[in-house]
Amino acid sequence: MRIKLLLLSILTSLIFAACNKDEELTLDLDAKLNFSSDSVLFDTVFTAVGSSTRRLKIYNRNSRAINLNQIRLSGGNNSAFSLNINGQAVSETNNLKINGNDSINVFVKVNINPTQQDLPFIVQDSILCYFNGKKQRIALVAYGQNAVFINSATIKNNTVWNSKLPYIIYKSLTVAENTNLTLEPGTKILFHGNSTMSIKGTLTALGTKADSVVFASDRLEKLYSNETGQWNGIHFYPESKNSRINYAVIKNGITGITVDSLSVNDQPKLLLTNTIIKNMEVVGFLGYQTDLTAFNNLFFNCGQYLLYGVGGGKYNLKQNTFAGYNPYFARKTAAVYFSDYISNTQSGNLNIDFYNNIVWGSLSNEFLIDKKVANTLLTATVKNNLLKINTNTLNDTNLLNSDPLFINADAGNFRLAKGSPANNKGFDLSNDSYFNAYLNKDLNYKLRIFPSELGCYENN
């Protein structure tokens, strides 16, 4: 009997000790929680009011227990999300203990009405976990309004997108080599934060004056209308070919368009026409030893460069307006910059045809052709442009350092006043091979009569 009592006493002590071990808390500032995912994505596309639930596991991989002082939704009771913790639907809970080397389940639910037009296209919140004087966060992401949602996808067959619903890019979209993505008039492609469009095949954006194709952020609130850096940009890779962008608006990214390498055939790598590129954190157009043909485009409000073409390449630029006004940036670089050089191992011949453009801005020098490599060839025809420049080396057909008198640059109106020195100064381009398709009308689809106005807008 005594032996049984002794064994029972020992067993009770061991159980009590184990319980005490479970109850022992760590206050270590380096202690952390682990999660089954760093974000919870609800990728269900609702066509009517609906809800969906996901499970999140929270792990305590420390040897001692952690007391969660609070776990809550950042958006509180106004959030589209709700939590279920220990069988209770809540927006927050307090003093929740997770024993050492243990875990808990948190069920996250979202309620979406995709026809509610004041919802953003992507609904976001986060779960906040407070413990030991610190905070950890798990992002919550769900689709909001009706749209076509693209999540890290690759298009491998010729595809046509239309204007019926906007397309929301989450993380990335890639157009595969030898594949064509065609965008019909009015198509809207909206990018979630840090998303990218990668073109390894062909992009054909067929906007019109009445229905432009739009590439922009998915944050459509007024607060974000001029905010730069909201998505990465459009990148044309070396294997891409024969891409066209006509009547588009590309705005509010980091780099509007990046084009890498020369054309693989006798067509331009990119034919860019009647397009507005604005509000870019770094650069509007970035070219690496590439081939760009561009007519009737407007570039403005970019952090460092409006156009930056390096490593040589071929540039056929006519009737464009480059307005280097930067209300949000302290820019120190010429708005339009060309060079034959990228690095000691990357350089190439540079060929520039530059007719009837306006390059103006807040700096004393906004246009620079920078030849750095002795054994490369530079062929540049720079004719009948209005340029802000601190040298007189260009031929006398260009108009230097005369304010073009934009109607209202602060409001983004870069049409020319009646008294502008850029009126009736354009070189006659009627024999250009692109004249009938693109150059016979301006960005506003107004007939161009020579001698034309310089830049992308006619006053006739």
Short mmCIF file of C-alpha atoms in Angstrom, two decimals:
data_model
loop_
_atom_site.label_atom_id
_atom_site.label_comp_id
_atom_site.label_asym_id
_atom_site.label_seq_id
_atom_site.Cartn_x
_atom_site.Cartn_y
_atom_site.Cartn_z
CA MET A 1 0.00 0.00 0.00
CA ARG A 2 2.83 2.39 0.87
CA ILE A 3 4.48 1.64 -2.49
CA LYS A 4 1.24 2.48 -4.33
CA LEU A 5 0.90 5.74 -2.40
CA LEU A 6 4.53 6.61 -3.13
CA LEU A 7 4.07 5.95 -6.86
CA LEU A 8 0.87 7.99 -6.88
CA SER A 9 2.65 10.84 -5.10
CA ILE A 10 5.53 10.76 -7.60
CA LEU A 11 3.12 10.65 -10.55
CA THR A 12 1.13 13.58 -9.15
CA SER A 13 4.33 15.58 -8.68
CA LEU A 14 5.41 14.86 -12.25
CA ILE A 15 2.03 15.92 -13.64
CA PHE A 16 2.09 19.07 -11.51
CA ALA A 17 5.63 19.85 -12.66
CA ALA A 18 4.62 19.34 -16.28
CA CYS A 19 1.65 21.67 -15.82
CA ASN A 20 3.89 24.26 -14.22
CA LYS A 21 6.27 23.95 -17.20
CA ASP A 22 3.36 24.54 -19.59
CA GLU A 23 2.32 27.59 -17.61
CA GLU A 24 5.81 29.13 -17.54
CA LEU A 25 5.90 32.18 -19.83
CA THR A 26 8.81 33.58 -21.79
CA LEU A 27 9.27 37.33 -21.73
CA ASP A 28 12.24 37.17 -24.08
CA LEU A 29 12.19 40.12 -26.52
CA ASP A 30 13.70 37.87 -29.20
CA ALA A 31 10.89 35.34 -28.95
CA LYS A 32 8.71 35.17 -32.04
CA LEU A 33 5.69 33.45 -33.48
CA ASN A 34 5.60 31.53 -36.75
CA PHE A 35 2.67 31.35 -39.13
CA SER A 36 1.51 28.78 -41.65
CA SER A 37 1.59 31.60 -44.23
CA ASP A 38 2.91 35.16 -44.24
CA SER A 39 -0.37 36.27 -45.84
CA VAL A 40 -3.89 34.92 -46.25
CA LEU A 41 -5.20 35.23 -49.82
CA PHE A 42 -8.87 34.75 -50.65
CA ASP A 43 -8.75 34.02 -54.37
CA THR A 44 -12.45 33.23 -54.78
CA VAL A 45 -14.04 35.52 -57.36
CA PHE A 46 -17.54 36.33 -56.16
CA THR A 47 -20.32 37.11 -58.64
CA ALA A 48 -22.81 37.84 -55.84
CA VAL A 49 -22.62 38.60 -52.14
CA GLY A 50 -20.64 35.77 -50.59
CA SER A 51 -18.16 34.70 -47.97
CA SER A 52 -15.16 32.45 -47.72
CA THR A 53 -13.03 31.11 -44.88
CA ARG A 54 -9.34 30.26 -44.59
CA ARG A 55 -7.39 28.66 -41.74
CA LEU A 56 -4.23 30.20 -40.31
CA LYS A 57 -2.03 28.32 -37.85
CA ILE A 58 0.01 30.30 -35.34
CA TYR A 59 3.01 28.37 -33.98
CA ASN A 60 4.97 28.98 -30.80
CA ARG A 61 8.23 27.15 -31.43
CA ASN A 62 9.78 28.46 -28.23
CA SER A 63 10.29 26.08 -25.27
CA ARG A 64 8.16 28.29 -23.02
CA ALA A 65 4.64 29.61 -23.40
CA ILE A 66 3.87 32.96 -24.99
CA ASN A 67 1.01 35.13 -23.80
CA LEU A 68 -0.63 37.01 -26.67
CA ASN A 69 -1.64 40.23 -24.97
CA GLN A 70 -3.86 40.94 -27.94
CA ILE A 71 -4.66 39.50 -31.34
CA ARG A 72 -6.86 41.69 -33.48
CA LEU A 73 -7.83 42.89 -36.94
CA SER A 74 -6.17 46.15 -37.86
CA GLY A 75 -9.47 47.36 -39.31
CA GLY A 76 -11.45 46.46 -36.20
CA ASN A 77 -15.22 46.17 -36.46
CA ASN A 78 -15.21 47.99 -39.83
CA SER A 79 -13.12 45.28 -41.47
CA ALA A 80 -14.53 43.07 -44.24
CA PHE A 81 -12.77 40.21 -42.39
CA SER A 82 -13.61 38.48 -39.13
CA LEU A 83 -11.72 36.01 -36.93
CA ASN A 84 -12.82 32.84 -35.21
CA ILE A 85 -10.61 32.02 -32.26
CA ASN A 86 -11.51 29.22 -29.88
CA GLY A 87 -14.97 28.98 -31.40
CA GLN A 88 -15.80 32.68 -31.11
CA ALA A 89 -16.27 35.09 -34.05
CA VAL A 90 -14.38 38.21 -32.98
CA SER A 91 -12.41 41.15 -34.32
CA GLU A 92 -10.01 40.89 -31.37
CA THR A 93 -9.23 38.83 -28.28
CA ASN A 94 -6.91 39.39 -25.31
CA ASN A 95 -4.55 37.30 -23.14
CA LEU A 96 -4.42 34.20 -25.31
CA LYS A 97 -1.73 31.75 -24.23
CA ILE A 98 0.12 29.42 -26.62
CA ASN A 99 2.17 26.81 -24.81
CA GLY A 100 5.75 26.08 -25.81
CA ASN A 101 6.08 24.02 -29.01
CA ASP A 102 2.35 24.27 -29.55
CA SER A 103 0.01 26.04 -31.97
CA ILE A 104 -3.50 27.43 -32.32
CA ASN A 105 -5.89 27.65 -35.24
CA VAL A 106 -7.35 30.99 -36.31
CA PHE A 107 -10.13 30.90 -38.89
CA VAL A 108 -10.37 34.00 -41.05
CA LYS A 109 -13.60 34.84 -42.85
CA VAL A 110 -14.27 37.52 -45.46
CA ASN A 111 -17.64 38.88 -46.62
CA ILE A 112 -17.63 40.48 -50.06
CA ASN A 113 -20.27 42.28 -52.11
CA PRO A 114 -18.56 42.52 -55.52
CA THR A 115 -21.21 44.85 -56.92
CA GLN A 116 -20.52 47.51 -54.28
CA GLN A 117 -18.77 50.10 -56.41
CA ASP A 118 -17.09 51.97 -53.54
CA LEU A 119 -15.12 48.86 -52.58
CA PRO A 120 -11.55 48.74 -53.85
CA PHE A 121 -10.77 45.97 -56.31
CA ILE A 122 -8.62 44.29 -53.71
CA VAL A 123 -9.79 44.37 -50.08
CA GLN A 124 -6.99 44.32 -47.52
CA ASP A 125 -6.50 44.15 -43.78
CA SER A 126 -4.10 42.46 -41.41
CA ILE A 127 -4.03 40.40 -38.22
CA LEU A 128 -1.89 42.03 -35.53
CA CYS A 129 -0.35 39.93 -32.74
CA TYR A 130 1.00 41.78 -29.68
CA PHE A 131 3.24 40.01 -27.15
CA ASN A 132 6.39 40.69 -25.11
CA GLY A 133 6.28 44.36 -26.07
CA LYS A 134 6.39 43.64 -29.81
CA LYS A 135 4.04 43.20 -32.78
CA GLN A 136 3.84 40.70 -35.63
CA ARG A 137 1.58 41.07 -38.67
CA ILE A 138 -0.15 38.74 -41.16
CA ALA A 139 -1.58 40.33 -44.31
CA LEU A 140 -5.15 39.55 -45.42
CA VAL A 141 -6.03 39.99 -49.10
CA ALA A 142 -9.35 39.35 -50.86
CA TYR A 143 -10.84 40.30 -54.20
CA GLY A 144 -13.41 43.09 -53.99
CA GLN A 145 -15.31 44.38 -57.01
CA ASN A 146 -16.15 42.28 -60.03
CA ALA A 147 -13.01 41.97 -62.13
CA VAL A 148 -10.78 39.41 -63.79
CA PHE A 149 -8.06 38.58 -61.29
CA ILE A 150 -4.62 37.42 -62.45
CA ASN A 151 -2.36 35.93 -59.79
CA SER A 152 1.23 35.17 -60.90
CA ALA A 153 0.05 33.88 -64.28
CA THR A 154 1.69 33.21 -67.65
CA ILE A 155 -0.22 33.58 -70.92
CA LYS A 156 0.95 30.83 -73.30
CA ASN A 157 -1.66 31.10 -76.08
CA ASN A 158 -2.70 34.10 -78.17
CA THR A 159 -5.23 35.96 -76.03
CA VAL A 160 -7.56 38.94 -76.40
CA TRP A 161 -8.65 41.05 -73.43
CA ASN A 162 -11.58 43.47 -73.64
CA SER A 163 -13.18 46.30 -71.70
CA LYS A 164 -16.04 44.37 -70.05
CA LEU A 165 -14.26 44.04 -66.71
CA PRO A 166 -10.94 45.43 -65.46
CA TYR A 167 -8.02 43.02 -65.13
CA ILE A 168 -6.29 43.05 -61.73
CA ILE A 169 -2.68 41.84 -61.68
CA TYR A 170 -1.58 40.39 -58.36
CA LYS A 171 2.20 39.82 -58.20
CA SER A 172 2.88 39.22 -61.91
CA LEU A 173 1.65 38.58 -65.42
CA THR A 174 3.97 37.15 -68.10
CA VAL A 175 3.25 36.95 -71.83
CA ALA A 176 5.30 33.96 -73.01
CA GLU A 177 7.63 33.98 -76.01
CA ASN A 178 5.87 33.73 -79.41
CA THR A 179 2.55 34.60 -77.74
CA ASN A 180 0.44 37.71 -78.43
CA LEU A 181 -1.70 39.48 -75.85
CA THR A 182 -4.10 41.89 -77.60
CA LEU A 183 -5.83 44.63 -75.62
CA GLU A 184 -8.99 46.00 -77.19
CA PRO A 185 -10.03 49.68 -76.83
CA GLY A 186 -10.95 50.62 -73.28
CA THR A 187 -9.19 47.67 -71.62
CA LYS A 188 -8.07 48.50 -68.07
CA ILE A 189 -5.17 46.65 -66.47
CA LEU A 190 -4.76 47.54 -62.81
CA PHE A 191 -1.79 46.40 -60.75
CA HIS A 192 -1.66 45.58 -57.08
CA GLY A 193 1.35 46.89 -55.16
CA ASN A 194 4.74 45.73 -56.56
CA SER A 195 3.13 43.85 -59.45
CA THR A 196 4.79 43.60 -62.88
CA MET A 197 3.82 42.87 -66.49
CA SER A 198 6.56 40.95 -68.31
CA ILE A 199 6.44 40.70 -72.11
CA LYS A 200 8.51 37.91 -73.65
CA GLY A 201 6.21 37.62 -76.66
CA THR A 202 4.14 40.47 -78.14
CA LEU A 203 1.88 43.09 -76.58
CA THR A 204 -0.64 44.76 -78.90
CA ALA A 205 -2.56 47.52 -77.13
CA LEU A 206 -5.17 48.93 -79.52
CA GLY A 207 -6.58 51.95 -77.74
CA THR A 208 -8.43 54.79 -79.46
CA LYS A 209 -8.84 58.49 -78.71
CA ALA A 210 -12.28 57.76 -77.21
CA ASP A 211 -11.25 54.54 -75.40
CA SER A 212 -7.66 54.47 -74.23
CA VAL A 213 -6.05 51.35 -72.80
CA VAL A 214 -5.12 52.02 -69.17
CA PHE A 215 -2.20 50.60 -67.16
CA ALA A 216 -2.44 51.86 -63.57
CA SER A 217 -2.57 50.96 -59.89
CA ASP A 218 -5.60 49.22 -58.41
CA ARG A 219 -5.86 52.02 -55.84
CA LEU A 220 -8.50 54.19 -57.48
CA GLU A 221 -9.21 56.47 -54.52
CA LYS A 222 -8.62 60.17 -55.18
CA LEU A 223 -5.83 60.18 -52.59
CA TYR A 224 -3.75 57.90 -54.86
CA SER A 225 -4.57 59.50 -58.23
CA ASN A 226 -1.11 61.08 -58.63
CA GLU A 227 0.85 58.80 -56.29
CA THR A 228 4.01 57.34 -57.85
CA GLY A 229 5.58 53.94 -57.22
CA GLN A 230 2.37 51.92 -56.79
CA TRP A 231 3.40 49.11 -59.19
CA ASN A 232 6.59 48.07 -60.94
CA GLY A 233 5.92 48.67 -64.65
CA ILE A 234 5.87 46.91 -68.05
CA HIS A 235 9.07 45.07 -69.01
CA PHE A 236 9.81 43.95 -72.59
CA TYR A 237 12.44 41.21 -72.54
CA PRO A 238 15.12 40.50 -75.21
CA GLU A 239 13.01 37.80 -76.91
CA SER A 240 9.95 40.06 -77.25
CA LYS A 241 9.11 41.43 -80.70
CA ASN A 242 6.73 43.60 -82.73
CA SER A 243 4.91 45.16 -79.77
CA ARG A 244 2.59 48.14 -80.25
CA ILE A 245 0.99 50.49 -77.75
CA ASN A 246 -1.43 53.03 -79.22
CA TYR A 247 -3.63 55.42 -77.24
CA ALA A 248 -2.75 54.25 -73.76
CA VAL A 249 -2.31 55.85 -70.36
CA ILE A 250 0.51 54.38 -68.25
CA LYS A 251 0.69 55.95 -64.80
CA ASN A 252 1.64 55.79 -61.12
CA GLY A 253 4.36 53.13 -61.26
CA ILE A 254 8.09 52.92 -60.60
CA THR A 255 9.24 52.55 -64.23
CA GLY A 256 6.62 52.98 -66.92
CA ILE A 257 8.18 50.92 -69.71
CA THR A 258 11.46 49.00 -69.77
CA VAL A 259 12.67 47.63 -73.12
CA ASP A 260 15.70 45.36 -73.25
CA SER A 261 17.80 44.68 -76.40
CA LEU A 262 17.51 45.47 -80.09
CA SER A 263 14.73 44.22 -82.33
CA VAL A 264 15.05 40.63 -83.52
CA ASN A 265 13.68 41.59 -86.99
CA ASP A 266 13.22 44.64 -89.22
CA GLN A 267 10.29 45.96 -87.15
CA PRO A 268 10.63 48.22 -84.10
CA LYS A 269 10.95 46.37 -80.83
CA LEU A 270 8.22 48.70 -79.56
CA LEU A 271 6.05 51.13 -81.53
CA LEU A 272 4.69 53.61 -78.96
CA THR A 273 2.11 56.11 -80.21
CA ASN A 274 -0.47 58.54 -78.81
CA THR A 275 0.31 57.52 -75.24
CA ILE A 276 0.59 59.41 -71.95
CA ILE A 277 3.22 58.23 -69.44
CA LYS A 278 3.11 60.06 -66.13
CA ASN A 279 3.70 59.90 -62.37
CA MET A 280 6.59 57.43 -62.41
CA GLU A 281 8.85 57.21 -59.37
CA VAL A 282 12.06 56.68 -61.38
CA VAL A 283 11.67 56.85 -65.18
CA GLY A 284 9.00 56.95 -67.87
CA PHE A 285 10.85 54.93 -70.51
CA LEU A 286 14.00 52.90 -69.80
CA GLY A 287 15.86 51.43 -72.78
CA TYR A 288 18.85 49.08 -72.66
CA GLN A 289 20.51 49.01 -76.11
CA THR A 290 17.07 48.81 -77.64
CA ASP A 291 14.85 49.89 -80.51
CA LEU A 292 12.04 52.41 -79.90
CA THR A 293 9.81 54.18 -82.42
CA ALA A 294 7.63 56.78 -80.69
CA PHE A 295 5.20 59.40 -82.05
CA ASN A 296 2.71 61.80 -80.43
CA ASN A 297 3.46 60.80 -76.83
CA LEU A 298 3.37 62.90 -73.67
CA PHE A 299 5.80 62.20 -70.81
CA PHE A 300 5.69 64.13 -67.54
CA ASN A 301 6.25 63.95 -63.77
CA CYS A 302 8.87 61.22 -63.46
CA GLY A 303 11.38 61.05 -60.62
CA GLN A 304 14.68 61.03 -62.51
CA TYR A 305 14.20 60.67 -66.26
CA LEU A 306 11.36 60.92 -68.73
CA LEU A 307 13.37 58.88 -71.25
CA TYR A 308 16.64 57.10 -70.45
CA GLY A 309 18.23 55.17 -73.31
CA VAL A 310 21.66 53.66 -72.64
CA GLY A 311 24.03 51.16 -74.24
CA GLY A 312 23.32 52.47 -77.73
CA GLY A 313 20.29 51.46 -79.76
CA LYS A 314 17.90 52.94 -82.33
CA TYR A 315 15.49 55.74 -81.45
CA ASN A 316 13.00 57.20 -83.91
CA LEU A 317 11.21 59.94 -81.95
CA LYS A 318 8.90 62.49 -83.58
CA GLN A 319 6.24 64.91 -82.33
CA ASN A 320 6.60 64.00 -78.63
CA THR A 321 6.34 66.30 -75.61
CA PHE A 322 8.75 65.69 -72.73
CA ALA A 323 7.79 67.94 -69.82
CA GLY A 324 10.28 67.72 -66.97
CA TYR A 325 8.11 69.17 -64.24
CA ASN A 326 8.56 67.34 -60.96
CA PRO A 327 6.48 68.73 -58.10
CA TYR A 328 7.24 65.68 -55.93
CA PHE A 329 10.93 65.05 -56.76
CA ALA A 330 14.24 66.86 -56.43
CA ARG A 331 15.50 65.81 -59.87
CA LYS A 332 19.10 66.52 -60.94
CA THR A 333 19.24 64.63 -64.25
CA ALA A 334 18.35 65.70 -67.80
CA ALA A 335 14.78 64.69 -68.63
CA VAL A 336 15.83 63.02 -71.91
CA TYR A 337 19.15 61.18 -71.84
CA PHE A 338 20.88 59.00 -74.46
CA SER A 339 24.23 57.22 -74.16
CA ASP A 340 26.23 54.54 -75.93
CA TYR A 341 27.39 53.19 -72.54
CA ILE A 342 25.98 50.97 -69.81
CA SER A 343 29.15 49.48 -68.29
CA ASN A 344 32.69 48.61 -69.27
CA THR A 345 31.36 45.44 -70.91
CA GLN A 346 28.10 46.84 -72.33
CA SER A 347 28.04 49.51 -75.01
CA GLY A 348 26.84 49.89 -78.58
CA ASN A 349 26.24 52.11 -81.57
CA LEU A 350 23.64 54.83 -81.06
CA ASN A 351 21.29 56.00 -83.81
CA ILE A 352 18.84 58.83 -83.07
CA ASP A 353 16.23 60.49 -85.29
CA PHE A 354 14.72 63.31 -83.23
CA TYR A 355 12.25 65.58 -85.04
CA ASN A 356 9.58 68.09 -83.94
CA ASN A 357 9.77 67.29 -80.21
CA ILE A 358 9.57 69.52 -77.15
CA VAL A 359 11.98 68.85 -74.28
CA TRP A 360 11.41 71.32 -71.46
CA GLY A 361 11.55 71.37 -67.70
CA SER A 362 12.84 72.96 -64.52
CA LEU A 363 16.58 72.31 -65.02
CA SER A 364 19.01 74.30 -67.16
CA ASN A 365 19.82 71.20 -69.25
CA GLU A 366 17.00 68.78 -70.09
CA PHE A 367 18.40 67.06 -73.21
CA LEU A 368 21.70 65.18 -73.36
CA ILE A 369 23.38 62.84 -75.85
CA ASP A 370 26.34 61.42 -73.97
CA LYS A 371 28.95 59.57 -76.06
CA LYS A 372 31.39 57.81 -73.75
CA VAL A 373 32.95 54.95 -75.76
CA ALA A 374 35.60 55.67 -78.42
CA ASN A 375 34.84 52.73 -80.73
CA THR A 376 31.06 53.11 -80.96
CA LEU A 377 29.27 55.02 -83.73
CA LEU A 378 26.92 57.91 -83.01
CA THR A 379 24.46 58.96 -85.71
CA ALA A 380 22.10 61.65 -84.50
CA THR A 381 19.71 63.80 -86.52
CA VAL A 382 18.20 66.35 -84.13
CA LYS A 383 16.03 68.70 -86.16
CA ASN A 384 13.24 71.24 -85.54
CA ASN A 385 12.87 70.63 -81.81
CA LEU A 386 12.33 72.99 -78.90
CA LEU A 387 15.04 72.10 -76.38
CA LYS A 388 16.10 73.39 -73.01
CA ILE A 389 19.83 72.87 -73.16
CA ASN A 390 23.04 74.52 -71.91
CA THR A 391 25.03 74.12 -75.13
CA ASN A 392 24.80 75.55 -78.63
CA THR A 393 26.34 72.56 -80.40
CA LEU A 394 23.06 71.49 -82.05
CA ASN A 395 22.26 72.78 -85.51
CA ASP A 396 20.31 75.99 -85.97
CA THR A 397 17.03 74.32 -86.99
CA ASN A 398 16.32 73.70 -83.30
CA LEU A 399 14.71 76.30 -81.03
CA LEU A 400 16.81 76.55 -77.88
CA ASN A 401 15.82 77.75 -74.41
CA SER A 402 12.51 79.39 -75.38
CA ASP A 403 9.66 78.68 -72.98
CA PRO A 404 7.04 76.69 -74.95
CA LEU A 405 4.23 78.36 -72.96
CA PHE A 406 2.26 75.31 -71.94
CA ILE A 407 -1.30 76.28 -71.05
CA ASN A 408 -1.12 74.91 -67.49
CA ALA A 409 1.79 72.62 -66.65
CA ASP A 410 0.82 72.41 -62.96
CA ALA A 411 -2.55 70.94 -63.95
CA GLY A 412 -1.02 68.57 -66.52
CA ASN A 413 -2.21 70.59 -69.55
CA PHE A 414 0.71 70.65 -71.99
CA ARG A 415 -1.10 72.08 -74.96
CA LEU A 416 0.52 75.23 -76.36
CA ALA A 417 -0.73 78.77 -75.87
CA LYS A 418 -1.47 80.80 -78.98
CA GLY A 419 1.71 82.79 -78.52
CA SER A 420 3.98 79.75 -78.09
CA PRO A 421 7.31 79.89 -79.97
CA ALA A 422 6.71 76.17 -80.78
CA ASN A 423 3.78 77.00 -83.05
CA ASN A 424 4.35 76.43 -86.80
CA LYS A 425 7.97 75.29 -86.38
CA GLY A 426 7.65 71.62 -87.34
CA PHE A 427 9.63 69.90 -90.07
CA ASP A 428 7.38 68.50 -92.83
CA LEU A 429 6.97 64.78 -92.07
CA SER A 430 4.45 64.02 -94.81
CA ASN A 431 6.96 61.77 -96.60
CA ASP A 432 7.65 59.73 -93.46
CA SER A 433 6.69 56.06 -93.82
CA TYR A 434 4.60 56.33 -90.64
CA PHE A 435 2.85 59.55 -91.67
CA ASN A 436 -0.55 58.20 -92.75
CA ALA A 437 -0.81 55.75 -89.85
CA TYR A 438 0.31 57.95 -86.97
CA LEU A 439 1.87 61.33 -87.77
CA ASN A 440 -0.88 62.96 -89.80
CA LYS A 441 -2.87 63.60 -86.59
CA ASP A 442 -1.85 64.74 -83.11
CA LEU A 443 -2.50 63.17 -79.70
CA ASN A 444 -6.01 64.67 -79.70
CA TYR A 445 -6.66 63.20 -83.17
CA LYS A 446 -6.53 66.68 -84.68
CA LEU A 447 -5.26 66.99 -88.26
CA ARG A 448 -1.58 67.95 -88.40
CA ILE A 449 -0.83 70.71 -90.93
CA PHE A 450 2.78 71.58 -91.75
CA PRO A 451 4.63 73.51 -90.61
CA SER A 452 3.15 71.82 -87.55
CA GLU A 453 3.39 72.73 -83.91
CA LEU A 454 6.25 71.05 -82.06
CA GLY A 455 5.34 68.36 -79.58
CA CYS A 456 2.28 66.13 -79.43
CA TYR A 457 -0.45 68.79 -79.72
CA GLU A 458 -1.61 70.82 -82.74
CA ASN A 459 -3.30 74.21 -82.47
CA ASN A 460 -4.80 74.24 -85.96
#
